PDB file of C-alpha atoms (C1' of nucleotides) in Angstrom:
ATOM      1  CA  MET A  14    -166.909 -30.988  60.609  1.00 67.00           C
ATOM      2  CA  GLU A  15    -167.960 -33.414  57.894  1.00 65.00           C
ATOM      3  CA  SER A  16    -166.241 -34.785  54.818  1.00 67.00           C
ATOM      4  CA  GLY A  17    -168.586 -32.767  52.613  1.00 71.00           C
ATOM      5  CA  ASP A  18    -167.400 -29.571  54.302  1.00 73.00           C
ATOM      6  CA  LEU A  19    -163.787 -30.605  53.750  1.00 78.00           C
ATOM      7  CA  ARG A  20    -164.428 -31.320  50.064  1.00 77.00           C
ATOM      8  CA  ILE A  21    -165.947 -27.863  49.630  1.00 77.00           C
ATOM      9  CA  PHE A  22    -163.103 -26.271  51.605  1.00 80.00           C
ATOM     10  CA  GLN A  23    -160.530 -28.144  49.485  1.00 80.00           C
ATOM     11  CA  ALA A  24    -162.228 -27.067  46.244  1.00 77.00           C
ATOM     12  CA  VAL A  25    -162.314 -23.388  47.272  1.00 78.00           C
ATOM     13  CA  ALA A  26    -158.671 -23.557  48.393  1.00 79.00           C
ATOM     14  CA  ARG A  27    -157.609 -25.159  45.115  1.00 77.00           C
ATOM     15  CA  GLU A  28    -159.666 -22.887  42.852  1.00 74.00           C
ATOM     16  CA  GLY A  29    -159.047 -19.730  44.886  1.00 74.00           C
ATOM     17  CA  SER A  30    -162.652 -18.777  44.235  1.00 73.00           C
ATOM     18  CA  ILE A  31    -166.026 -19.690  45.680  1.00 74.00           C
ATOM     19  CA  THR A  32    -167.695 -19.276  42.297  1.00 71.00           C
ATOM     20  CA  LYS A  33    -165.231 -21.599  40.526  1.00 71.00           C
ATOM     21  CA  ALA A  34    -165.411 -24.139  43.346  1.00 74.00           C
ATOM     22  CA  ALA A  35    -169.214 -24.088  43.142  1.00 72.00           C
ATOM     23  CA  GLN A  36    -169.090 -24.704  39.382  1.00 68.00           C
ATOM     24  CA  MET A  37    -166.647 -27.561  39.883  1.00 69.00           C
ATOM     25  CA  LEU A  38    -168.804 -29.179  42.575  1.00 69.00           C
ATOM     26  CA  ASN A  39    -172.121 -28.492  40.813  1.00 64.00           C
ATOM     27  CA  TYR A  40    -173.377 -26.410  43.747  1.00 69.00           C
ATOM     28  CA  VAL A  41    -174.716 -22.902  43.652  1.00 67.00           C
ATOM     29  CA  GLN A  42    -172.185 -20.362  44.813  1.00 70.00           C
ATOM     30  CA  SER A  43    -174.189 -19.184  47.828  1.00 67.00           C
ATOM     31  CA  ASN A  44    -174.287 -22.694  49.216  1.00 70.00           C
ATOM     32  CA  VAL A  45    -170.489 -22.886  49.054  1.00 74.00           C
ATOM     33  CA  THR A  46    -170.249 -19.507  50.805  1.00 73.00           C
ATOM     34  CA  THR A  47    -172.563 -20.724  53.556  1.00 71.00           C
ATOM     35  CA  ARG A  48    -170.648 -23.977  54.069  1.00 74.00           C
ATOM     36  CA  ILE A  49    -167.329 -22.146  54.304  1.00 76.00           C
ATOM     37  CA  GLN A  50    -168.819 -19.684  56.795  1.00 72.00           C
ATOM     38  CA  TYR A  51    -170.238 -22.585  58.780  1.00 70.00           C
ATOM     39  CA  LEU A  52    -166.834 -24.275  58.818  1.00 74.00           C
ATOM     40  CA  GLU A  53    -165.099 -21.078  59.935  1.00 73.00           C
ATOM     41  CA  ALA A  54    -167.687 -20.560  62.677  1.00 67.00           C
ATOM     42  CA  GLN A  55    -167.262 -24.135  63.821  1.00 68.00           C
ATOM     43  CA  LEU A  56    -163.464 -23.829  63.949  1.00 73.00           C
ATOM     44  CA  LYS A  57    -163.696 -20.301  65.405  1.00 69.00           C
ATOM     45  CA  THR A  58    -161.021 -19.062  62.989  1.00 74.00           C
ATOM     46  CA  PRO A  59    -161.019 -17.530  59.492  1.00 73.00           C
ATOM     47  CA  LEU A  60    -159.772 -19.977  56.866  1.00 77.00           C
ATOM     48  CA  PHE A  61    -159.717 -17.531  53.953  1.00 75.00           C
ATOM     49  CA  ARG A  62    -158.893 -13.895  53.268  1.00 72.00           C
ATOM     50  CA  ARG A  63    -161.637 -12.491  51.044  1.00 69.00           C
ATOM     51  CA  SER A  64    -161.065 -10.052  48.236  1.00 62.00           C
ATOM     52  CA  ASN A  65    -163.055  -9.042  45.210  1.00 55.00           C
ATOM     53  CA  ARG A  66    -160.607 -11.137  43.149  1.00 60.00           C
ATOM     54  CA  GLY A  67    -161.062 -14.347  45.068  1.00 66.00           C
ATOM     55  CA  MET A  68    -160.139 -16.218  48.206  1.00 72.00           C
ATOM     56  CA  THR A  69    -156.661 -16.881  49.625  1.00 74.00           C
ATOM     57  CA  LEU A  70    -155.877 -19.216  52.495  1.00 77.00           C
ATOM     58  CA  THR A  71    -154.946 -17.903  55.939  1.00 76.00           C
ATOM     59  CA  PRO A  72    -152.220 -19.804  57.858  1.00 76.00           C
ATOM     60  CA  ALA A  73    -155.009 -21.722  59.638  1.00 78.00           C
ATOM     61  CA  GLY A  74    -156.523 -22.528  56.235  1.00 78.00           C
ATOM     62  CA  GLU A  75    -153.141 -23.739  54.922  1.00 80.00           C
ATOM     63  CA  ASN A  76    -152.882 -25.996  57.940  1.00 81.00           C
ATOM     64  CA  LEU A  77    -156.392 -27.386  57.486  1.00 81.00           C
ATOM     65  CA  LEU A  78    -155.798 -27.990  53.767  1.00 81.00           C
ATOM     66  CA  GLY A  79    -152.959 -30.368  54.599  1.00 81.00           C
ATOM     67  CA  TYR A  80    -155.265 -32.415  56.798  1.00 81.00           C
ATOM     68  CA  ALA A  81    -158.166 -32.181  54.324  1.00 79.00           C
ATOM     69  CA  ASP A  82    -155.952 -33.600  51.542  1.00 80.00           C
ATOM     70  CA  LYS A  83    -154.917 -36.535  53.697  1.00 79.00           C
ATOM     71  CA  ILE A  84    -158.400 -37.258  55.055  1.00 77.00           C
ATOM     72  CA  LEU A  85    -160.117 -37.083  51.658  1.00 76.00           C
ATOM     73  CA  THR A  86    -157.431 -39.210  50.002  1.00 76.00           C
ATOM     74  CA  LEU A  87    -157.817 -41.815  52.707  1.00 73.00           C
ATOM     75  CA  MET A  88    -161.597 -41.761  52.278  1.00 69.00           C
ATOM     76  CA  ASP A  89    -161.246 -42.184  48.501  1.00 70.00           C
ATOM     77  CA  GLU A  90    -158.839 -45.049  49.044  1.00 66.00           C
ATOM     78  CA  ALA A  91    -161.217 -46.629  51.535  1.00 62.00           C
ATOM     79  CA  VAL A  92    -163.994 -46.460  48.945  1.00 63.00           C
ATOM     80  CA  LYS A  93    -161.684 -47.863  46.266  1.00 62.00           C
ATOM     81  CA  SER A  94    -160.587 -50.685  48.550  1.00 57.00           C
ATOM     82  CA  THR A  95    -164.179 -51.848  48.869  1.00 56.00           C
ATOM     83  CA  GLN A  96    -165.440 -51.135  45.359  1.00 54.00           C
ATOM     84  CA  TYR A  97    -162.440 -52.586  43.553  1.00 47.00           C
ATOM     85  CA  SER A  98    -161.542 -55.291  46.020  1.00 53.00           C
ATOM     86  CA  ASP A  99    -160.358 -57.768  43.426  1.00 61.00           C
ATOM     87  CA  HIS A 100    -161.203 -56.380  40.037  1.00 68.00           C
ATOM     88  CA  ALA A 101    -158.638 -53.706  39.031  1.00 73.00           C
ATOM     89  CA  ALA A 102    -160.648 -50.619  38.173  1.00 71.00           C
ATOM     90  CA  GLY A 103    -160.989 -46.948  39.045  1.00 73.00           C
ATOM     91  CA  PRO A 104    -158.495 -44.098  38.924  1.00 77.00           C
ATOM     92  CA  LEU A 105    -154.716 -44.608  39.066  1.00 86.00           C
ATOM     93  CA  ARG A 106    -152.543 -41.481  39.038  1.00 88.00           C
ATOM     94  CA  ILE A 107    -148.948 -42.138  38.030  1.00 92.00           C
ATOM     95  CA  GLY A 108    -145.928 -39.886  37.539  1.00 92.00           C
ATOM     96  CA  SER A 109    -142.717 -40.573  35.661  1.00 90.00           C
ATOM     97  CA  ILE A 110    -139.422 -38.947  34.856  1.00 86.00           C
ATOM     98  CA  GLU A 111    -139.555 -37.891  31.239  1.00 79.00           C
ATOM     99  CA  THR A 112    -136.549 -39.918  30.056  1.00 76.00           C
ATOM    100  CA  THR A 113    -138.124 -43.127  31.339  1.00 76.00           C
ATOM    101  CA  ALA A 114    -141.680 -42.313  30.281  1.00 68.00           C
ATOM    102  CA  ALA A 115    -140.904 -42.409  26.575  1.00 67.00           C
ATOM    103  CA  ILE A 116    -138.846 -45.585  26.330  1.00 72.00           C
ATOM    104  CA  HIS A 117    -139.549 -48.010  29.166  1.00 79.00           C
ATOM    105  CA  LEU A 118    -142.884 -46.943  30.493  1.00 85.00           C
ATOM    106  CA  THR A 119    -144.979 -46.736  27.343  1.00 85.00           C
ATOM    107  CA  PRO A 120    -144.827 -50.497  26.611  1.00 87.00           C
ATOM    108  CA  LEU A 121    -145.319 -51.318  30.294  1.00 90.00           C
ATOM    109  CA  LEU A 122    -148.401 -49.114  30.571  1.00 90.00           C
ATOM    110  CA  ALA A 123    -149.746 -50.382  27.254  1.00 91.00           C
ATOM    111  CA  GLU A 124    -149.553 -53.930  28.604  1.00 92.00           C
ATOM    112  CA  TYR A 125    -151.104 -52.833  31.901  1.00 92.00           C
ATOM    113  CA  GLN A 126    -153.987 -51.053  30.159  1.00 90.00           C
ATOM    114  CA  SER A 127    -154.695 -54.044  27.919  1.00 90.00           C
ATOM    115  CA  ARG A 128    -154.807 -56.318  30.976  1.00 90.00           C
ATOM    116  CA  TYR A 129    -156.855 -53.949  33.125  1.00 87.00           C
ATOM    117  CA  PRO A 130    -159.005 -51.841  30.763  1.00 86.00           C
ATOM    118  CA  ASP A 131    -161.272 -50.624  33.585  1.00 81.00           C
ATOM    119  CA  VAL A 132    -158.435 -48.714  35.259  1.00 84.00           C
ATOM    120  CA  ASN A 133    -158.588 -45.021  34.478  1.00 82.00           C
ATOM    121  CA  LEU A 134    -154.864 -44.403  34.132  1.00 86.00           C
ATOM    122  CA  SER A 135    -153.364 -40.902  34.131  1.00 88.00           C
ATOM    123  CA  LEU A 136    -149.674 -40.084  33.700  1.00 89.00           C
ATOM    124  CA  ILE A 137    -147.731 -36.892  34.310  1.00 89.00           C
ATOM    125  CA  THR A 138    -144.017 -36.362  33.748  1.00 86.00           C
ATOM    126  CA  GLY A 139    -141.583 -34.385  35.865  1.00 84.00           C
ATOM    127  CA  VAL A 140    -138.276 -34.562  37.687  1.00 82.00           C
ATOM    128  CA  THR A 141    -137.613 -36.941  40.572  1.00 85.00           C
ATOM    129  CA  HIS A 142    -137.929 -34.496  43.478  1.00 84.00           C
ATOM    130  CA  ALA A 143    -141.160 -32.922  42.145  1.00 85.00           C
ATOM    131  CA  LEU A 144    -142.787 -36.318  41.519  1.00 89.00           C
ATOM    132  CA  LEU A 145    -141.707 -37.543  44.939  1.00 89.00           C
ATOM    133  CA  GLN A 146    -143.328 -34.515  46.537  1.00 85.00           C
ATOM    134  CA  LYS A 147    -146.592 -35.256  44.702  1.00 86.00           C
ATOM    135  CA  VAL A 148    -146.524 -38.820  46.005  1.00 87.00           C
ATOM    136  CA  LEU A 149    -145.863 -37.553  49.540  1.00 83.00           C
ATOM    137  CA  ASP A 150    -148.751 -35.064  49.165  1.00 76.00           C
ATOM    138  CA  TYR A 151    -151.123 -37.848  47.992  1.00 77.00           C
ATOM    139  CA  GLU A 152    -151.484 -36.155  44.596  1.00 79.00           C
ATOM    140  CA  LEU A 153    -150.075 -39.246  42.863  1.00 88.00           C
ATOM    141  CA  ASP A 154    -150.603 -42.942  43.673  1.00 88.00           C
ATOM    142  CA  GLY A 155    -147.021 -43.671  42.657  1.00 92.00           C
ATOM    143  CA  ALA A 156    -144.181 -42.535  40.431  1.00 93.00           C
ATOM    144  CA  PHE A 157    -141.249 -43.853  38.412  1.00 92.00           C
ATOM    145  CA  VAL A 158    -138.217 -41.891  39.640  1.00 90.00           C
ATOM    146  CA  TYR A 159    -134.463 -42.246  39.918  1.00 86.00           C
ATOM    147  CA  GLY A 160    -133.279 -44.143  42.988  1.00 79.00           C
ATOM    148  CA  PRO A 161    -131.936 -44.595  45.482  1.00 81.00           C
ATOM    149  CA  ILE A 162    -134.325 -42.619  47.683  1.00 82.00           C
ATOM    150  CA  ASP A 163    -134.452 -42.691  51.451  1.00 81.00           C
ATOM    151  CA  TYR A 164    -137.732 -41.300  52.766  1.00 81.00           C
ATOM    152  CA  PRO A 165    -139.463 -42.818  55.797  1.00 76.00           C
ATOM    153  CA  ASP A 166    -142.915 -42.506  54.165  1.00 78.00           C
ATOM    154  CA  ILE A 167    -141.875 -43.995  50.820  1.00 86.00           C
ATOM    155  CA  GLU A 168    -141.687 -47.608  49.693  1.00 88.00           C
ATOM    156  CA  HIS A 169    -140.175 -48.683  46.384  1.00 90.00           C
ATOM    157  CA  VAL A 170    -139.892 -51.432  43.795  1.00 90.00           C
ATOM    158  CA  ALA A 171    -136.871 -51.500  41.480  1.00 89.00           C
ATOM    159  CA  ALA A 172    -138.340 -50.966  38.005  1.00 88.00           C
ATOM    160  CA  PHE A 173    -135.689 -50.441  35.341  1.00 85.00           C
ATOM    161  CA  GLU A 174    -131.939 -50.167  35.019  1.00 85.00           C
ATOM    162  CA  GLU A 175    -130.420 -47.592  32.728  1.00 84.00           C
ATOM    163  CA  GLU A 176    -126.957 -46.729  31.506  1.00 86.00           C
ATOM    164  CA  LEU A 177    -126.056 -43.087  31.913  1.00 86.00           C
ATOM    165  CA  VAL A 178    -123.987 -41.736  28.998  1.00 89.00           C
ATOM    166  CA  LEU A 179    -122.388 -38.432  28.082  1.00 89.00           C
ATOM    167  CA  ILE A 180    -123.799 -36.952  24.883  1.00 91.00           C
ATOM    168  CA  SER A 181    -122.291 -34.337  22.603  1.00 91.00           C
ATOM    169  CA  GLU A 182    -122.567 -33.042  19.070  1.00 90.00           C
ATOM    170  CA  PRO A 183    -121.316 -35.637  16.539  1.00 87.00           C
ATOM    171  CA  GLY A 184    -117.626 -35.766  15.700  1.00 81.00           C
ATOM    172  CA  LYS A 185    -116.268 -34.938  19.170  1.00 74.00           C
ATOM    173  CA  SER A 186    -114.587 -37.544  21.319  1.00 74.00           C
ATOM    174  CA  ASP A 187    -112.011 -35.922  23.605  1.00 78.00           C
ATOM    175  CA  MET A 188    -113.569 -36.431  27.051  1.00 77.00           C
ATOM    176  CA  HIS A 189    -111.696 -33.586  28.747  1.00 78.00           C
ATOM    177  CA  GLU A 190    -112.661 -31.176  25.987  1.00 82.00           C
ATOM    178  CA  LEU A 191    -116.301 -32.334  26.163  1.00 84.00           C
ATOM    179  CA  LEU A 192    -116.500 -31.959  29.939  1.00 83.00           C
ATOM    180  CA  SER A 193    -115.224 -28.393  29.737  1.00 83.00           C
ATOM    181  CA  LYS A 194    -118.345 -27.449  27.747  1.00 87.00           C
ATOM    182  CA  PRO A 195    -121.568 -26.266  29.440  1.00 87.00           C
ATOM    183  CA  MET A 196    -123.755 -29.064  30.863  1.00 85.00           C
ATOM    184  CA  LEU A 197    -127.409 -29.068  29.759  1.00 86.00           C
ATOM    185  CA  PHE A 198    -129.849 -30.471  32.289  1.00 81.00           C
ATOM    186  CA  PHE A 199    -133.435 -30.534  33.427  1.00 72.00           C
ATOM    187  CA  ASP A 200    -134.072 -28.411  36.515  1.00 62.00           C
ATOM    188  CA  VAL A 201    -132.299 -28.320  39.886  1.00 51.00           C
ATOM    189  CA  GLY A 202    -133.759 -31.621  41.022  1.00 54.00           C
ATOM    190  CA  CYS A 203    -132.365 -33.540  38.054  1.00 59.00           C
ATOM    191  CA  THR A 204    -130.640 -36.632  39.392  1.00 66.00           C
ATOM    192  CA  HIS A 205    -128.038 -36.820  36.597  1.00 70.00           C
ATOM    193  CA  ARG A 206    -126.762 -33.437  37.666  1.00 72.00           C
ATOM    194  CA  ALA A 207    -125.311 -34.691  40.949  1.00 73.00           C
ATOM    195  CA  LYS A 208    -123.510 -37.468  39.074  1.00 75.00           C
ATOM    196  CA  ALA A 209    -122.225 -34.992  36.510  1.00 77.00           C
ATOM    197  CA  GLU A 210    -120.880 -32.665  39.181  1.00 77.00           C
ATOM    198  CA  SER A 211    -119.157 -35.603  40.863  1.00 78.00           C
ATOM    199  CA  LEU A 212    -117.655 -36.665  37.527  1.00 79.00           C
ATOM    200  CA  LEU A 213    -116.440 -33.142  36.781  1.00 78.00           C
ATOM    201  CA  ARG A 214    -114.811 -32.870  40.205  1.00 77.00           C
ATOM    202  CA  GLY A 215    -113.244 -36.297  39.637  1.00 77.00           C
ATOM    203  CA  THR A 216    -111.653 -35.107  36.404  1.00 75.00           C
ATOM    204  CA  GLY A 217    -110.229 -32.064  38.127  1.00 75.00           C
ATOM    205  CA  LEU A 218    -112.643 -29.500  36.682  1.00 72.00           C
ATOM    206  CA  THR A 219    -113.595 -27.105  39.468  1.00 69.00           C
ATOM    207  CA  THR A 220    -115.529 -24.556  37.423  1.00 69.00           C
ATOM    208  CA  TYR A 221    -118.300 -25.582  35.086  1.00 72.00           C
ATOM    209  CA  GLN A 222    -121.388 -24.026  33.577  1.00 80.00           C
ATOM    210  CA  ILE A 223    -124.837 -25.564  33.970  1.00 79.00           C
ATOM    211  CA  MET A 224    -127.791 -24.669  31.735  1.00 83.00           C
ATOM    212  CA  GLU A 225    -131.334 -25.708  32.658  1.00 81.00           C
ATOM    213  CA  PHE A 226    -133.960 -26.756  30.114  1.00 80.00           C
ATOM    214  CA  GLY A 227    -137.514 -27.939  30.480  1.00 74.00           C
ATOM    215  CA  THR A 228    -137.750 -30.878  28.089  1.00 79.00           C
ATOM    216  CA  LEU A 229    -135.671 -33.742  26.713  1.00 82.00           C
ATOM    217  CA  ALA A 230    -136.239 -32.564  23.139  1.00 84.00           C
ATOM    218  CA  VAL A 231    -134.784 -29.120  23.866  1.00 87.00           C
ATOM    219  CA  ILE A 232    -131.733 -30.624  25.594  1.00 88.00           C
ATOM    220  CA  LEU A 233    -131.111 -32.905  22.580  1.00 89.00           C
ATOM    221  CA  ASP A 234    -131.487 -29.962  20.200  1.00 90.00           C
ATOM    222  CA  GLY A 235    -129.081 -27.901  22.313  1.00 91.00           C
ATOM    223  CA  VAL A 236    -126.472 -30.661  22.408  1.00 91.00           C
ATOM    224  CA  SER A 237    -126.882 -31.312  18.684  1.00 91.00           C
ATOM    225  CA  ALA A 238    -126.287 -27.642  17.964  1.00 90.00           C
ATOM    226  CA  GLY A 239    -123.053 -27.696  19.969  1.00 88.00           C
ATOM    227  CA  LEU A 240    -124.426 -25.554  22.798  1.00 90.00           C
ATOM    228  CA  GLY A 241    -123.002 -27.983  25.344  1.00 90.00           C
ATOM    229  CA  VAL A 242    -123.043 -31.594  26.488  1.00 91.00           C
ATOM    230  CA  SER A 243    -125.381 -33.546  28.732  1.00 89.00           C
ATOM    231  CA  MET A 244    -125.685 -36.793  30.666  1.00 87.00           C
ATOM    232  CA  LEU A 245    -128.783 -38.859  29.936  1.00 86.00           C
ATOM    233  CA  PRO A 246    -129.922 -42.494  29.967  1.00 86.00           C
ATOM    234  CA  ARG A 247    -128.792 -44.336  26.817  1.00 86.00           C
ATOM    235  CA  SER A 248    -132.331 -45.473  26.019  1.00 82.00           C
ATOM    236  CA  SER A 249    -133.626 -41.900  25.911  1.00 83.00           C
ATOM    237  CA  ILE A 250    -131.019 -40.728  23.383  1.00 87.00           C
ATOM    238  CA  ALA A 251    -130.930 -43.855  21.189  1.00 85.00           C
ATOM    239  CA  LYS A 252    -133.189 -42.453  18.474  1.00 86.00           C
ATOM    240  CA  ALA A 253    -131.313 -39.158  18.301  1.00 88.00           C
ATOM    241  CA  GLU A 254    -128.015 -41.050  18.039  1.00 89.00           C
ATOM    242  CA  GLU A 255    -129.403 -43.258  15.260  1.00 90.00           C
ATOM    243  CA  LYS A 256    -130.357 -40.132  13.348  1.00 90.00           C
ATOM    244  CA  GLY A 257    -126.772 -38.944  13.737  1.00 90.00           C
ATOM    245  CA  ILE A 258    -127.672 -35.634  15.388  1.00 91.00           C
ATOM    246  CA  ILE A 259    -125.734 -36.464  18.584  1.00 92.00           C
ATOM    247  CA  ALA A 260    -122.930 -38.798  19.693  1.00 91.00           C
ATOM    248  CA  SER A 261    -122.785 -40.757  22.956  1.00 91.00           C
ATOM    249  CA  HIS A 262    -119.729 -41.542  25.071  1.00 90.00           C
ATOM    250  CA  ARG A 263    -119.438 -44.231  27.733  1.00 88.00           C
ATOM    251  CA  LEU A 264    -118.831 -42.975  31.250  1.00 85.00           C
ATOM    252  CA  PRO A 265    -116.482 -44.533  33.831  1.00 83.00           C
ATOM    253  CA  GLU A 266    -118.181 -47.479  35.535  1.00 83.00           C
ATOM    254  CA  GLU A 267    -118.902 -45.717  38.825  1.00 81.00           C
ATOM    255  CA  TYR A 268    -121.021 -43.089  37.028  1.00 82.00           C
ATOM    256  CA  ARG A 269    -122.762 -45.420  34.584  1.00 83.00           C
ATOM    257  CA  ASP A 270    -125.486 -47.181  36.546  1.00 85.00           C
ATOM    258  CA  LEU A 271    -128.859 -45.561  36.881  1.00 84.00           C
ATOM    259  CA  GLN A 272    -131.771 -47.186  38.714  1.00 86.00           C
ATOM    260  CA  VAL A 273    -135.396 -46.319  38.130  1.00 89.00           C
ATOM    261  CA  TRP A 274    -137.694 -47.090  41.048  1.00 92.00           C
ATOM    262  CA  PHE A 275    -141.446 -47.191  41.293  1.00 93.00           C
ATOM    263  CA  VAL A 276    -142.215 -45.383  44.559  1.00 93.00           C
ATOM    264  CA  HIS A 277    -145.449 -45.045  46.548  1.00 90.00           C
ATOM    265  CA  ARG A 278    -146.426 -44.013  50.057  1.00 82.00           C
ATOM    266  CA  HIS A 279    -146.131 -46.830  52.561  1.00 75.00           C
ATOM    267  CA  ASP A 280    -149.353 -45.747  54.284  1.00 64.00           C
ATOM    268  CA  SER A 281    -151.418 -45.923  51.083  1.00 61.00           C
ATOM    269  CA  ILE A 282    -154.331 -48.310  51.210  1.00 56.00           C
ATOM    270  CA  TYR A 283    -153.491 -50.247  48.065  1.00 61.00           C
ATOM    271  CA  SER A 284    -156.221 -50.181  45.469  1.00 69.00           C
ATOM    272  CA  SER A 285    -156.388 -53.218  43.264  1.00 76.00           C
ATOM    273  CA  ALA A 286    -155.225 -51.021  40.366  1.00 83.00           C
ATOM    274  CA  LEU A 287    -152.050 -50.002  42.237  1.00 86.00           C
ATOM    275  CA  THR A 288    -151.360 -53.544  43.452  1.00 86.00           C
ATOM    276  CA  ARG A 289    -151.612 -54.887  39.890  1.00 88.00           C
ATOM    277  CA  LEU A 290    -149.189 -52.236  38.623  1.00 91.00           C
ATOM    278  CA  ILE A 291    -146.653 -53.065  41.355  1.00 90.00           C
ATOM    279  CA  GLN A 292    -147.003 -56.758  40.481  1.00 90.00           C
ATOM    280  CA  LEU A 293    -146.423 -56.036  36.791  1.00 91.00           C
ATOM    281  CA  VAL A 294    -143.309 -53.954  37.558  1.00 91.00           C
ATOM    282  CA  GLU A 295    -141.954 -56.740  39.791  1.00 89.00           C
ATOM    283  CA  ALA A 296    -142.669 -59.352  37.106  1.00 87.00           C
ATOM    284  CA  LYS A 297    -140.596 -57.391  34.579  1.00 77.00           C
ATOM    285  CA  GLN A 298    -137.511 -57.647  36.807  1.00 71.00           C
TER     286      GLN A 298
ATOM    287  C1'  DC B  18    -169.365  -2.638  34.126  1.00 58.24           C
ATOM    288  C1'  DC B  19    -167.558  -6.979  35.554  1.00 58.24           C
ATOM    289  C1'  DC B  20    -166.635 -10.384  38.701  1.00 58.24           C
ATOM    290  C1'  DG B  21    -166.723 -11.904  43.139  1.00 58.24           C
ATOM    291  C1'  DT B  22    -168.954 -12.420  47.929  1.00 58.24           C
ATOM    292  C1'  DT B  23    -172.914 -12.121  51.047  1.00 58.24           C
ATOM    293  C1'  DC B  24    -177.662 -12.276  52.510  1.00 58.24           C
ATOM    294  C1'  DT B  25    -182.441 -13.817  52.559  1.00 58.24           C
ATOM    295  C1'  DA B  26    -186.579 -16.411  51.527  1.00 58.24           C
ATOM    296  C1'  DG B  27    -188.270 -20.524  50.343  1.00 58.24           C
ATOM    297  C1'  DC B  28    -188.120 -25.506  48.780  1.00 58.24           C
ATOM    298  C1'  DT B  29    -186.978 -30.445  49.575  1.00 58.24           C
ATOM    299  C1'  DG B  30    -185.495 -34.585  51.785  1.00 58.24           C
ATOM    300  C1'  DT B  31    -184.405 -36.864  56.089  1.00 58.24           C
ATOM    301  C1'  DC B  32    -185.060 -38.124  60.701  1.00 58.24           C
ATOM    302  C1'  DA B  33    -187.086 -38.531  65.209  1.00 58.24           C
ATOM    303  C1'  DC B  34    -191.185 -38.750  67.545  1.00 58.24           C
ATOM    304  C1'  DC B  35    -195.919 -39.703  68.286  1.00 58.24           C
ATOM    305  C1'  DC B  36    -200.336 -41.752  67.319  1.00 58.24           C
ATOM    306  C1'  DT B  37    -203.329 -45.377  65.487  1.00 58.24           C
TER     307       DT B  37
ATOM    308  C1'  DA C  29    -195.677 -51.901  61.695  1.00 58.24           C
ATOM    309  C1'  DG C  30    -197.151 -48.029  59.253  1.00 58.24           C
ATOM    310  C1'  DG C  31    -198.496 -43.263  58.570  1.00 58.24           C
ATOM    311  C1'  DG C  32    -198.637 -38.247  59.992  1.00 58.24           C
ATOM    312  C1'  DT C  33    -196.103 -34.277  61.706  1.00 58.24           C
ATOM    313  C1'  DG C  34    -192.588 -31.016  62.970  1.00 58.24           C
ATOM    314  C1'  DA C  35    -187.679 -29.772  63.215  1.00 58.24           C
ATOM    315  C1'  DC C  36    -183.681 -29.340  60.793  1.00 58.24           C
ATOM    316  C1'  DA C  37    -179.981 -29.559  57.335  1.00 58.24           C
ATOM    317  C1'  DG C  38    -178.830 -28.656  52.827  1.00 58.24           C
ATOM    318  C1'  DC C  39    -179.842 -26.617  48.800  1.00 58.24           C
ATOM    319  C1'  DT C  40    -181.473 -23.006  45.134  1.00 58.24           C
ATOM    320  C1'  DA C  41    -182.770 -18.517  43.209  1.00 58.24           C
ATOM    321  C1'  DG C  42    -182.451 -13.892  43.242  1.00 58.24           C
ATOM    322  C1'  DA C  43    -180.990  -9.546  44.842  1.00 58.24           C
ATOM    323  C1'  DA C  44    -177.628  -6.532  47.076  1.00 58.24           C
ATOM    324  C1'  DC C  45    -173.118  -5.048  47.824  1.00 58.24           C
ATOM    325  C1'  DG C  46    -168.101  -3.930  46.933  1.00 58.24           C
ATOM    326  C1'  DG C  47    -163.666  -3.097  44.613  1.00 58.24           C
ATOM    327  C1'  DG C  48    -160.799  -2.522  40.419  1.00 58.24           C
TER     328       DG C  48
END
DNA sequence: CCCGTTCTAGCTGTCACCCT
DNA sequence: AGGGTGACAGCTAGAACGGG
C-alpha cells in the first residue's frame, strides 16, 4: 500500500464517486478504478459498495479512511516542515466561532496576513464542538473556540477574553421577566447555552424554551423583534446595541467571563505558518 | 438515455541487469 | 562509466455493461 493509493482511496471516499475523484485528481476514471481494485485485492477486503449512483464505504473502508486521513495529513505536514522550515508559507486552515470571527479575529488575521503574505490562509466558522472535531480529525490546523476544553489530544493558547451579556429587545430591563422569555442560541454545542441553563436554574426557573438558529445575524434579528432573549459576547452585539435595535444587560459575575482559546492537536508537526500564528496570539495577550 | 463502473489494449517512464 | 534491453508499474483511450 502506497501513499498514492491512499490519496486515491481518500478522494473516492470523499467524493463518493470514482468519476468525480478522477476529475479531482486529474486521472482518467479507469485508472482510479484499477487502483481501488488493486488496493482491495491487496487488503483482501472490499472497501466500497458499488452502485450505479456511486460508491459508499464499507465498514472496512470507513476504518481505512480514518487511517488514510491521519497518514496523509502527517505526510503533508512532513513536507511542510521541510519546505517552510523558517519562512512562513503554505496552507493554514483555521476555524473560529462566529461571534469571535467578526470582532477579534479579523484584525488579528489581517495583521498575520500582512506579516506573512505567503501563507495561504483559509477560515471557516462554526460552533465550538464542531470546530474541535475538525481539529481532532486533522481537517483544521487549529481553531478559535470557547474554553476551557479538556481533551488529551488538544493543546491551547488563551486568545481573547469576552464578557457574556444578556440581550433583549430595547426598553426591557426586568431580569426575571427577560429570563422567562425563550432563549435564542446557535446549535446544541453552543457554549453560552450551558451558562444560560445554569443561570436560569440559579434564578429558580425550571422550565424554559430554547430556540436554535444558524447565524448571529438571525439571532440578533429575533431578539430585536422580541422573539426572545439571548446570551452573547458583548463585542459581538456592540454594533447592534449602538444602532438601538437591542439592549444588553450585565450578568452576575460568575456567568460573565468567557475565554476564547486557540486550540490545535498536540501531535501536529508545527508548520512555520502555524507556529507564527500561535506566536502572534500569545503576543496579543 | 444518462451516469456510473469495468475491462482491455497499448503507450510511456523507470529500474535492474547485462554487455562493451 | 555508459549504453542497450527487458520487465514492470502506472497511465490513457475507448468500448462494453448495468441500473434508474
